[in-house]
Coordinates of C-alpha atoms in Angstrom, one line a residue:
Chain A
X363 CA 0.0 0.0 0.0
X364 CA 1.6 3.6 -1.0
X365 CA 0.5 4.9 2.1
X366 CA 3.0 3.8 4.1
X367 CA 6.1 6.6 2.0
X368 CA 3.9 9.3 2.4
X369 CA 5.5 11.8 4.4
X370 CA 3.6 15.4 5.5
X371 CA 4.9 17.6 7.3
X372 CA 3.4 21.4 8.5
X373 CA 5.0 24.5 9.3
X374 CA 7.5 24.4 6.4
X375 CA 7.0 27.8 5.6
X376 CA 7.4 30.2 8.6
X377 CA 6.5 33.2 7.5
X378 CA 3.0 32.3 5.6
X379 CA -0.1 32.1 7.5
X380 CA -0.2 28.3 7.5
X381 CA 1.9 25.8 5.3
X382 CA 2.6 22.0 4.3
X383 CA 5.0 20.1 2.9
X384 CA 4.5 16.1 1.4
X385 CA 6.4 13.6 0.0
X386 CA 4.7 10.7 -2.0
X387 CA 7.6 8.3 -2.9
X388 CA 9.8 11.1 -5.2
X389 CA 6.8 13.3 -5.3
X390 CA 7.6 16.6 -3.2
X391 CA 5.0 19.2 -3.1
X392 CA 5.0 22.1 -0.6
X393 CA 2.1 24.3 -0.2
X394 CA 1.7 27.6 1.6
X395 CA -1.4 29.6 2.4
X396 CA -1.8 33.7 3.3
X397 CA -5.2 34.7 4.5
X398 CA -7.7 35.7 5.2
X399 CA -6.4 38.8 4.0
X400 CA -8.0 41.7 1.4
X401 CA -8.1 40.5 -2.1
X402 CA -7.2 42.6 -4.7
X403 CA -9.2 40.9 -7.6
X404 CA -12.1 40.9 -6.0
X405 CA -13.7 44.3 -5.8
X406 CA -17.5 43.8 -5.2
X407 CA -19.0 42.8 -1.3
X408 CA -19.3 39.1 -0.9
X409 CA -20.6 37.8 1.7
X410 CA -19.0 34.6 1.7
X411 CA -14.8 34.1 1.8
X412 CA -12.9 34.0 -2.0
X413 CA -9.9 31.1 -2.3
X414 CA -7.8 31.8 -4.7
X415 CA -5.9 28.5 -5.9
X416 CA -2.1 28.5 -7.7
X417 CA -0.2 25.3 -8.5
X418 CA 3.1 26.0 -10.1
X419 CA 6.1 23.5 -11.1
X420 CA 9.5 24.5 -10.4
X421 CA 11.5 24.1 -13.3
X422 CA 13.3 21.4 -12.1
X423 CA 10.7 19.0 -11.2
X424 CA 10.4 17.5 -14.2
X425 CA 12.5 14.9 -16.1
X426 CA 13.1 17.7 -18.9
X427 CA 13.6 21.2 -18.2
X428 CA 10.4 22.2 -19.7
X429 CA 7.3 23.3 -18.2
X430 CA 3.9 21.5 -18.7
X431 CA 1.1 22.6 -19.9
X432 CA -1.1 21.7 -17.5
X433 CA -0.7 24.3 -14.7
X434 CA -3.7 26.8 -15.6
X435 CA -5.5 23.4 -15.0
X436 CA -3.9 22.1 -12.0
X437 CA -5.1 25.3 -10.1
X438 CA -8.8 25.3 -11.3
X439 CA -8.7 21.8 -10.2
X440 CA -7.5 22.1 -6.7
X441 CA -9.7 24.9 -6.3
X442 CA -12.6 22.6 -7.1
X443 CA -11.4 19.6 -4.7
X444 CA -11.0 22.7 -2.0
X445 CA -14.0 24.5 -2.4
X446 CA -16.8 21.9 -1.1
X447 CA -14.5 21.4 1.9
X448 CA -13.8 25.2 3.1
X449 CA -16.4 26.8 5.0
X450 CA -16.4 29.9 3.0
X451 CA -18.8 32.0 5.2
X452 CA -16.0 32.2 7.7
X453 CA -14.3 34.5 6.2
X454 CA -16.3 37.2 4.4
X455 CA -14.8 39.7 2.0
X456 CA -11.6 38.4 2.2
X457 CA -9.6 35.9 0.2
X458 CA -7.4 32.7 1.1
X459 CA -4.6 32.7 -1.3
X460 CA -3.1 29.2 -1.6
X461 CA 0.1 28.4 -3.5
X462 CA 1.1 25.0 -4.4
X463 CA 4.9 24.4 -5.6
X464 CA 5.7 21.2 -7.2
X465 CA 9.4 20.4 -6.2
X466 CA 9.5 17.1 -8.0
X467 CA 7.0 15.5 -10.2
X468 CA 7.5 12.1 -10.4
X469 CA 3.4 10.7 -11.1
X470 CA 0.5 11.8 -9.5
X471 CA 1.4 15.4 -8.4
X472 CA -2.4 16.6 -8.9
X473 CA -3.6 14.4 -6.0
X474 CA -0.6 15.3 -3.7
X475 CA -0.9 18.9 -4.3
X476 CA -4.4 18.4 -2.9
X477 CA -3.9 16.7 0.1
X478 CA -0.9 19.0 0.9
X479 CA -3.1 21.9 0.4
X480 CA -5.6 20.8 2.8
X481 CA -3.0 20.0 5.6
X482 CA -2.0 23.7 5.1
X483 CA -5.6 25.2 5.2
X484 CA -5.9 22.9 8.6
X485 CA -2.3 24.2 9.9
X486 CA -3.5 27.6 9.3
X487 CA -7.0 27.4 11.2
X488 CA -9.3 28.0 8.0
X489 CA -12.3 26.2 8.8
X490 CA -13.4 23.2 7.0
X491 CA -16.0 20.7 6.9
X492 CA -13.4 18.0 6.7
X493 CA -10.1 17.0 5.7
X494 CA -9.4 16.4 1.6
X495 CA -7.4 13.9 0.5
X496 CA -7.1 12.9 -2.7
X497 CA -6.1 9.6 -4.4
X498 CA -5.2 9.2 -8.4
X499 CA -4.9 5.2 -9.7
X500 CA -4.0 3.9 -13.4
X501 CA -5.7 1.5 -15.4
X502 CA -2.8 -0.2 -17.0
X503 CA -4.4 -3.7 -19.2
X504 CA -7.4 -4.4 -16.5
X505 CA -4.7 -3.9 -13.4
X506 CA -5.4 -1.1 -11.3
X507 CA -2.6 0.3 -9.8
X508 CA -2.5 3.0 -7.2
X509 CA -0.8 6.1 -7.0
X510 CA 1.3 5.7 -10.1
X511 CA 4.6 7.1 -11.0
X512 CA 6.1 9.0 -14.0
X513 CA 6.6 5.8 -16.0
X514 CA 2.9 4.1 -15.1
X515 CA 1.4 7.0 -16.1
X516 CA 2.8 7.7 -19.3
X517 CA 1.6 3.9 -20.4
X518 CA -1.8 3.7 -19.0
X519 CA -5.0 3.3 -20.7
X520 CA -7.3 5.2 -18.1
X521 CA -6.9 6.9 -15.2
X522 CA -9.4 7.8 -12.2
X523 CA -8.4 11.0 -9.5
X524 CA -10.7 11.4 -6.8
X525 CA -11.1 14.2 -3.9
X526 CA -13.0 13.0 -1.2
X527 CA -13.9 14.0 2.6
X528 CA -13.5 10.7 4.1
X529 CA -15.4 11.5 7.5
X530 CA -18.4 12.7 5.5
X531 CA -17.9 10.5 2.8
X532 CA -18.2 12.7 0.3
X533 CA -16.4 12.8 -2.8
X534 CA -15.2 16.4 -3.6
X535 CA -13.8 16.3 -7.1
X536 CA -13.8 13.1 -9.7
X537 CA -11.9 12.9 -12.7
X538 CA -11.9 9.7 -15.0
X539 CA -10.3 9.3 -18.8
X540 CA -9.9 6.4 -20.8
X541 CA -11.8 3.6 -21.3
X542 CA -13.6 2.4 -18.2
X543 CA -16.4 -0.4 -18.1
X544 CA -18.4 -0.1 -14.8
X545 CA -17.7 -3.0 -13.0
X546 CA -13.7 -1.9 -13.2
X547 CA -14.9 1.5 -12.7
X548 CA -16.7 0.8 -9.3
X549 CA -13.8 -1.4 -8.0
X550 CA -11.8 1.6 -8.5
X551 CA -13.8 4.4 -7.3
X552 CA -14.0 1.6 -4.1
X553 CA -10.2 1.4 -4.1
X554 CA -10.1 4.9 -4.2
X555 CA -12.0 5.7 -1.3
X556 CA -10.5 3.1 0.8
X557 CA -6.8 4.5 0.1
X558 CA -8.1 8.2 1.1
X559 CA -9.4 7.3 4.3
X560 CA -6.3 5.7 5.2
X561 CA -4.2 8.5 3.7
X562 CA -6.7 11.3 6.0
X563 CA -5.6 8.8 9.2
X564 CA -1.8 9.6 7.9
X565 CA -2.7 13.6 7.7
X566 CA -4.6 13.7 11.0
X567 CA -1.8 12.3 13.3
X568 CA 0.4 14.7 11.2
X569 CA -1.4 17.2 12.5
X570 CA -1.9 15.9 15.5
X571 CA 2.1 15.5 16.1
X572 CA 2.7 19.0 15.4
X573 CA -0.1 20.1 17.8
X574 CA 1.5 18.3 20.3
X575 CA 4.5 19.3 19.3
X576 CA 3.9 23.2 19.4
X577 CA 2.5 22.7 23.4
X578 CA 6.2 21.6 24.8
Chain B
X524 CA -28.6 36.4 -16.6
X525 CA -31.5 38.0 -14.6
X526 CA -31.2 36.9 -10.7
X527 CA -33.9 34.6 -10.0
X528 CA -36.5 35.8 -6.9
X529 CA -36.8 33.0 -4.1
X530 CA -40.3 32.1 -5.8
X531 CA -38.6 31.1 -9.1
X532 CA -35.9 29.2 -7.4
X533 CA -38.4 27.6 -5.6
X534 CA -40.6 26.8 -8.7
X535 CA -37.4 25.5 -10.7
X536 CA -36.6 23.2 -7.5
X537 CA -39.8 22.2 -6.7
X538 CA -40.9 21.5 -11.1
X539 CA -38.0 18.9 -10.5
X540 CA -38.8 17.2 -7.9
X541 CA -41.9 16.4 -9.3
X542 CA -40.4 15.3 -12.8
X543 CA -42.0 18.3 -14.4
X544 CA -39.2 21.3 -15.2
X545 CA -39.8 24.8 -16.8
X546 CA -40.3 24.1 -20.0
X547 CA -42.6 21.0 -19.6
X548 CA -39.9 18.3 -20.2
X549 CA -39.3 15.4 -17.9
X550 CA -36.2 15.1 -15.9
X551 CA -33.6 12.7 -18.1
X552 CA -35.8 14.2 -21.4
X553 CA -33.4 16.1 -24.3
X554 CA -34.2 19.7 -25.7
X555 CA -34.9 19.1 -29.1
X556 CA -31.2 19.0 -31.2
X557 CA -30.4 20.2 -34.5
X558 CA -27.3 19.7 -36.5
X559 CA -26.1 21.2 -39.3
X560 CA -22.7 20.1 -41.3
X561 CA -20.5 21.7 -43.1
X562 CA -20.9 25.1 -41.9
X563 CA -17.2 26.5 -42.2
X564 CA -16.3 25.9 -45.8
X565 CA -12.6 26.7 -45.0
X566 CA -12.2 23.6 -42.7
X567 CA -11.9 20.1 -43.2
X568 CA -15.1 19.6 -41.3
X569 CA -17.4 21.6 -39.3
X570 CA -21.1 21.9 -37.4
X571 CA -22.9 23.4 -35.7
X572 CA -25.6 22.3 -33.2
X573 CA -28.4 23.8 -31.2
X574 CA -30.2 22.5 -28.4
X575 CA -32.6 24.6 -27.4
X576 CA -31.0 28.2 -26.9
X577 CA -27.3 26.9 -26.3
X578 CA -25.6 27.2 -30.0
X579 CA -22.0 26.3 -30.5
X580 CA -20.1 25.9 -33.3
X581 CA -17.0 23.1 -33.9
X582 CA -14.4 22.8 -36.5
X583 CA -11.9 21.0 -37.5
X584 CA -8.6 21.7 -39.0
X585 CA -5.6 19.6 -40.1
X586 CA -2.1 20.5 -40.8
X587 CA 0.7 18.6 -41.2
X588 CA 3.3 18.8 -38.8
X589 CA 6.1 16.5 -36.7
X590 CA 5.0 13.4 -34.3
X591 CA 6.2 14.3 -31.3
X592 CA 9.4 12.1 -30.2
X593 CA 7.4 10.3 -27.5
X594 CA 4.8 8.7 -29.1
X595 CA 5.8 8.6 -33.4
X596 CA 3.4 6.5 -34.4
X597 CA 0.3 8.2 -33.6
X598 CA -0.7 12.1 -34.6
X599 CA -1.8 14.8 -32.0
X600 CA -5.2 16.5 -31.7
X601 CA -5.6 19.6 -29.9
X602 CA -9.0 20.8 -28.7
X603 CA -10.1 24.8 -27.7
X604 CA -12.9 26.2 -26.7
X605 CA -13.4 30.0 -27.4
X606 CA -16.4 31.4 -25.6
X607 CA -17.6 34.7 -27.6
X608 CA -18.8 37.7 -26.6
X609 CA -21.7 37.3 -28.6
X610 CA -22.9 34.7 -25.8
X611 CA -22.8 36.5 -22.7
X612 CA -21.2 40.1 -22.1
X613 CA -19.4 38.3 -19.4
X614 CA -17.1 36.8 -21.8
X615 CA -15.7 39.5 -23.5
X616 CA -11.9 39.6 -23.4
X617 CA -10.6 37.7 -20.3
X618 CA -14.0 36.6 -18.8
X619 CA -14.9 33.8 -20.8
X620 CA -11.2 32.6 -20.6
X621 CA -11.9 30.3 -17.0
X622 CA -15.2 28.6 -18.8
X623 CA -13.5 28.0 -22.4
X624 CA -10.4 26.9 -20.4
X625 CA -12.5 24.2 -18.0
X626 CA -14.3 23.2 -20.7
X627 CA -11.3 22.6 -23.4
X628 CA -10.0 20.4 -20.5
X629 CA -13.2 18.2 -19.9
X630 CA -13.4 17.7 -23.3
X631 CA -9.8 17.0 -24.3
X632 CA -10.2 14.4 -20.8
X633 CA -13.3 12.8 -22.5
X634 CA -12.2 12.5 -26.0
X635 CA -8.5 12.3 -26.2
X636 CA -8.4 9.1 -23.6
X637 CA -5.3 7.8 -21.6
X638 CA -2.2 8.5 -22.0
X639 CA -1.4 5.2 -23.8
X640 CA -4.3 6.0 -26.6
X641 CA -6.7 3.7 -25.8
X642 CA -10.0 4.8 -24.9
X643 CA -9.5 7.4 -27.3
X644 CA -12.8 8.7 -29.6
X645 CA -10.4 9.2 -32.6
X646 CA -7.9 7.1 -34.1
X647 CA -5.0 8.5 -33.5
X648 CA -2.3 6.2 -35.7
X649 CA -4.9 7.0 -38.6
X650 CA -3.1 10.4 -38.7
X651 CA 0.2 9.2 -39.2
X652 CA 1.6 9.5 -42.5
X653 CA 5.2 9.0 -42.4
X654 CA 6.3 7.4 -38.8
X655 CA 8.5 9.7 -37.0
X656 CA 8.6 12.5 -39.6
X657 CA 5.2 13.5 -40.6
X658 CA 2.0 13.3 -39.2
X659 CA -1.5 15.2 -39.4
X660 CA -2.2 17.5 -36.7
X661 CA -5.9 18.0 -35.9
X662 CA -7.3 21.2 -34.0
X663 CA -10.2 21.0 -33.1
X664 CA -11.9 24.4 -32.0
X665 CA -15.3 25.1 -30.8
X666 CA -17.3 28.5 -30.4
X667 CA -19.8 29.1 -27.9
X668 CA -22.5 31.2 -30.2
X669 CA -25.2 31.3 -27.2
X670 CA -25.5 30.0 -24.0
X671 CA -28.2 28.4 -22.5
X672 CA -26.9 25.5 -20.5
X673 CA -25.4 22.3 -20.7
X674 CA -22.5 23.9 -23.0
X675 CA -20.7 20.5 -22.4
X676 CA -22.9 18.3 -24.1
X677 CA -23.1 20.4 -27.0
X678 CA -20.1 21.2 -27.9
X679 CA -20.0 17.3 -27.3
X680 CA -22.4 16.3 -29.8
X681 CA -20.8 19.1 -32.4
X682 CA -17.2 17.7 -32.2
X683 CA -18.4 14.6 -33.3
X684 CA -20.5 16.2 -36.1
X685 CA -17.5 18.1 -37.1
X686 CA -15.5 14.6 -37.4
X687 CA -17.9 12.7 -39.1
X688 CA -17.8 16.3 -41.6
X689 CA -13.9 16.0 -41.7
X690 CA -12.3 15.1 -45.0
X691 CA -8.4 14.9 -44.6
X692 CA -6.7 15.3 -47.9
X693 CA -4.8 11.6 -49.6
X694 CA -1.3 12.2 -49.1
X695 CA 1.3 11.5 -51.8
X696 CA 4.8 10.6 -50.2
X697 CA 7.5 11.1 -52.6
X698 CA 9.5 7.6 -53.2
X699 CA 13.0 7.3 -52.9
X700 CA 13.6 9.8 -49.9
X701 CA 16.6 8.5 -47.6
X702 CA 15.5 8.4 -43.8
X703 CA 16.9 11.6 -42.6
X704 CA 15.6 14.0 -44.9
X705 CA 12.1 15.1 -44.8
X706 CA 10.0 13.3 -47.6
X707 CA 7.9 15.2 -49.8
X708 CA 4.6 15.4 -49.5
X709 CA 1.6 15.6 -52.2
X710 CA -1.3 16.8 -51.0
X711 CA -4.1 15.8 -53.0
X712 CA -7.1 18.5 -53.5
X713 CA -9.3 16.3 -55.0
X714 CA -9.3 13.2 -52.8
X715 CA -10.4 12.8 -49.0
X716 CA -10.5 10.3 -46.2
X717 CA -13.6 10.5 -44.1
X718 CA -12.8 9.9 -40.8
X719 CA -14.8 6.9 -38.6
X720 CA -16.8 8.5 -35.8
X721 CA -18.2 5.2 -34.2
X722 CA -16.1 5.6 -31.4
X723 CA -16.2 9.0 -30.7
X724 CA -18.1 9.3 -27.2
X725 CA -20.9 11.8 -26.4
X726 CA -20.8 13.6 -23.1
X727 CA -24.1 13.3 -20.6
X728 CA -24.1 15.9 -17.8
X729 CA -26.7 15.1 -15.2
X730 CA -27.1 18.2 -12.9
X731 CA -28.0 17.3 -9.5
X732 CA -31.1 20.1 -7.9
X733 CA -32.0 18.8 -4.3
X734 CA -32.1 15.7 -4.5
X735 CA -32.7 14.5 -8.1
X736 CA -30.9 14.6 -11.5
X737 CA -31.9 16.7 -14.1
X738 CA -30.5 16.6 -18.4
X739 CA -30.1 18.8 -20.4
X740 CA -30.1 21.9 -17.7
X741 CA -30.9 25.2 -19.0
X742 CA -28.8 28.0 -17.8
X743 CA -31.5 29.1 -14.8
X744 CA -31.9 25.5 -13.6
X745 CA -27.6 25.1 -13.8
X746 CA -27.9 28.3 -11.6
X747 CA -29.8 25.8 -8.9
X748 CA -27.6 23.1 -9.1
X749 CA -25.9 21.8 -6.0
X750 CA -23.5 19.8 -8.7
X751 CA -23.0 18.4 -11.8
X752 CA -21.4 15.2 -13.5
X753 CA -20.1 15.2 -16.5
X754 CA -19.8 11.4 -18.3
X755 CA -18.8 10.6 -21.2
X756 CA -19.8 7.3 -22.8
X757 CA -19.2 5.7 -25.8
X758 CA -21.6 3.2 -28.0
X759 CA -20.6 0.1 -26.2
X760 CA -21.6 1.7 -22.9
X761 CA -18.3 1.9 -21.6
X762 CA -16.8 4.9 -19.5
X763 CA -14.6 7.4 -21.8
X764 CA -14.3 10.1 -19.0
X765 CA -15.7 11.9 -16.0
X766 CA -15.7 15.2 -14.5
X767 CA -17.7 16.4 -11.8
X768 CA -18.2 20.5 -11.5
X769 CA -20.1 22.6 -8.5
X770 CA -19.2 22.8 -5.0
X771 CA -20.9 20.3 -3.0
X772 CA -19.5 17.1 -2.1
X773 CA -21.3 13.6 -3.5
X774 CA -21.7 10.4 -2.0
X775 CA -20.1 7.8 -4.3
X776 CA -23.3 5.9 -4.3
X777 CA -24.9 8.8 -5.9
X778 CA -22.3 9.0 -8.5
X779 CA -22.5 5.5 -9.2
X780 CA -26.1 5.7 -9.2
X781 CA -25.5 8.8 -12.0
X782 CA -23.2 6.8 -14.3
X783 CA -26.0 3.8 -14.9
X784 CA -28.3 6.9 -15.4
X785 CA -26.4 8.4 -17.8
X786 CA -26.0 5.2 -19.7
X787 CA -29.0 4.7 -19.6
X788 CA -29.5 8.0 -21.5
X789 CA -26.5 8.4 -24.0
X790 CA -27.8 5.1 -25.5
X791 CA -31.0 7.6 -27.0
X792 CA -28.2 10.3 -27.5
X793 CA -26.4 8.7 -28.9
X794 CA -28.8 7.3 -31.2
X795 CA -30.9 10.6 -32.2
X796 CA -27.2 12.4 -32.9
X797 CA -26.0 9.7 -35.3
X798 CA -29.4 9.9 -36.9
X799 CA -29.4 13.7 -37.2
X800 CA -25.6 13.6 -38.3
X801 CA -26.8 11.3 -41.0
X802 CA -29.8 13.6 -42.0
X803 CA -27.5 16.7 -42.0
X804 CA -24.7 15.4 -44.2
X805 CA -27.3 14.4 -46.6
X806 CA -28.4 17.5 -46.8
X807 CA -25.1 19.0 -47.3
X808 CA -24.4 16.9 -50.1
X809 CA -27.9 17.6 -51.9

């Protein structure tokens, strides 16, 4: 089970209002959060909280020094897995800015960035229905394989990246392509959800190390 | 669009729930769709659809250019959405640029297939025409004309209109060229390959309102919507894609429970488009 070289860690970034940083195998993603602070985008009265969602890749997180095109992407997506989650009336006329920072990208960043994001919105005190996590898995000839790397994912025939809020099992964001019949496609979505709630176990007692940590 | 009041909302939640909406339809019933092929002369293939109010436009064009390294056996299709002006005032300059971008995305995810190729709608090693060296690059772009809801499944249902419209030119290699120059090419103006749109999935998006699924959502009912699932199925019923849109979380039952419903439905779709594709290229070519 890939659970078991995930690594999280909070307060990587000192000076932002919260911050995580998590390692999936070579994956490293480290996500820091300011807010809630006065946007300046948004110019009109709302009445519930903006977030404001960034993923970038550094340039030397992937194989080639060239960056992807899927950035603009990345960050609409992560601000959909995020939104159900945050409770935006919190926070009224004011925005949380969240930056993600792909170190390394070595397969199944998207679902990394998300659950790094999350441990940072907790580590800063944003309010939040529930923890996301978020678990991607390949469809490589009929074998499902979770939590692919570079390689896997170049090859595969389908792949299947879901957001979820295991403690109200909700699923926050679902993204499927390829070819999928339903039976394979509802072992996987079950594989999926399993793998989350045991990644949110690994994220709570992160966050419940560094609680403990901070009151010594 | 206008703001709803609270009694319209309530009207266009409560219709729902009782499998009667706005505009009289049942819940998992169509607007009526028309196609119409062969709309942008210039391109290899174009069409334009209307369901309802929503009107969008596709075409296809094809240029040749280089495979890239990775994968030389196969050509490359890029898809864009461009959401005009002429839809919503909203859209003019950057506006429209988060909606065209989210929805080139879905439907690049729901056409285009893994990473490997399979599951794609299109044949992509039917574009090759010299491996390694020369290969036909499809764009695919789509216009948003006017916007009254369920822009997914539209533009949808007019990409694969445009294909089964596309005619890519024969090409002529030149004999005799040694493997590291670039062969010449002939590219016949009288001769064209139609491409097979059998596989080529249509896209179902079943907007959830309280607690039942609506298709087809016009743009007041999408206002109501607690969230939305996008799936993409091909004739043999299986899965091409997925991509679920709005804020609130969903129980994976209820998705489940969506993608047998929108099976259930694409199998009509599917159906009604291939038989108004047909009907639209015959009148094209009388």
């Amino acid at each position: 089970m890939h659970c078991s070289h995930a690594v999280f860690r909070t307060r990587a970034v000192n000076t932002a209002a919260g911050s995580a940083y998590a390692e999936f195998g070579n994956t490293k993603v480290i996500v820091s959060l300011f807010g809630p602070r006065e946007s300046k985008k948004a110019m009109m009265y709302s009445n519930i909280g903006g977030l404001n969602c960034n993923v970038s890749y550094t340039t030397l997180a992937t194989l080639s020094r060239e960056q992807g095109s899927n950035h603009q992407e990345y960050s609409m997506m992560l601000y959909k897995a995020l939104e159900g989650a945050i409770i935006l009336e919190t926070f009224p006329k004011t925005t949380v800015d969240v930056f993600a920072l792909v170190l390394e990208s070595a397969g199944s960043d998207l679902p990394v960035v998300i659950s790094c994001a999350s441990l940072a919105l907790a580590d800063a005190g944003i309010m939040m229905y529930d923890l996301v996590s978020s678990v991607s898995m390949s469809c490589l000839d009929r074998n499902l394989v979770i939590d692919p790397n570079l390689e896997e994912e170049h090859c595969q025939d389908g792949s299947l990246m879901i957001s979820c809020m295991p403690s109200r099992c909700e699923v926050t964001q679902l993204t499927v392509t390829g070819d999928w019949s339903t039976p394979t496609l509802d072992e996987g979505m079950q594989l999926c959800l399993d793998a989350c709630a045991e990644l949110a176990k690994i994220m709570r007692s992160c966050l419940r190390d560094a609680a403990l940590g901070c009151q010594e | 669009m206008v703001g709803l009041s609270l009694g319209e909302k309530q009207f266009i939640q409560g219709g729902i729930a009782q499998d009667i909406r706005s505009d009289g339809r049942k819940r998992l019933t169509y607007r009526p769709i028309y196609v119409e092929t062969g709309v942008i002369p210039q391109a290899n293939g174009s069409a334009r659809v209307r369901m309802g109010a929503t009107n969008v436009i596709a075409s296809v064009k094809a240029e040749l250019g280089k495979p890239s390294s990775l994968q030389p056996n196969i050509g490359k299709v890029s898809i864009h959405i461009d959401c005009s002006p002429t839809a919503a005032p909203a859209f003019e300059g950057r506006g429209g640029e988060e909606l065209s971008t989210e929805l080139s995305n879905a439907l690049q995810r729901c056409l285009l297939g893994g990473k490997s190729g399979a599951g794609a709608g299109i044949d992509l090693s039917s574009l090759v025409v010299v491996e390694g060296k020369i290969c036909w690059d499809l764009y695919i772009d789509g216009l948003v004309v006017s916007s009254d809801g369920n822009l997914l499944d539209a533009l949808g249902a007019s990409i694969k209109a445009a294909l089964s419209n596309t005619g890519i030119p024969k090409v002529q290699v030149a004999a005799g060229a040694s493997s590291d120059e670039q062969p010449e090419v002939d590219i016949s103006d009288e001769e064209f390959l139609q491409f097979d749109t059998s596989a080529v999935p249509v896209i179902v998006t079943l907007t959830k309102v309280g607690r039942h699924y609506i298709v087809d959502a016009t743009s007041e009912e999408e206002s109501q919507m607690s969230s939305a699932v996008s799936i993409s199925v091909n004739r043999k019923g299986n899965i091409c894609g997925i991509t679920k849109r709005g804020g609130a979380g969903l129980d994976p039952s209820i998705i489940l429970d969506m993608i047998s419903v929108a099976k259930h439905v694409s199998e009509q779709l599917i159906n009604k488009l291939d038989s108004e594709i047909a009907a639209a290229e015959a009148e094209d070519e009388s």
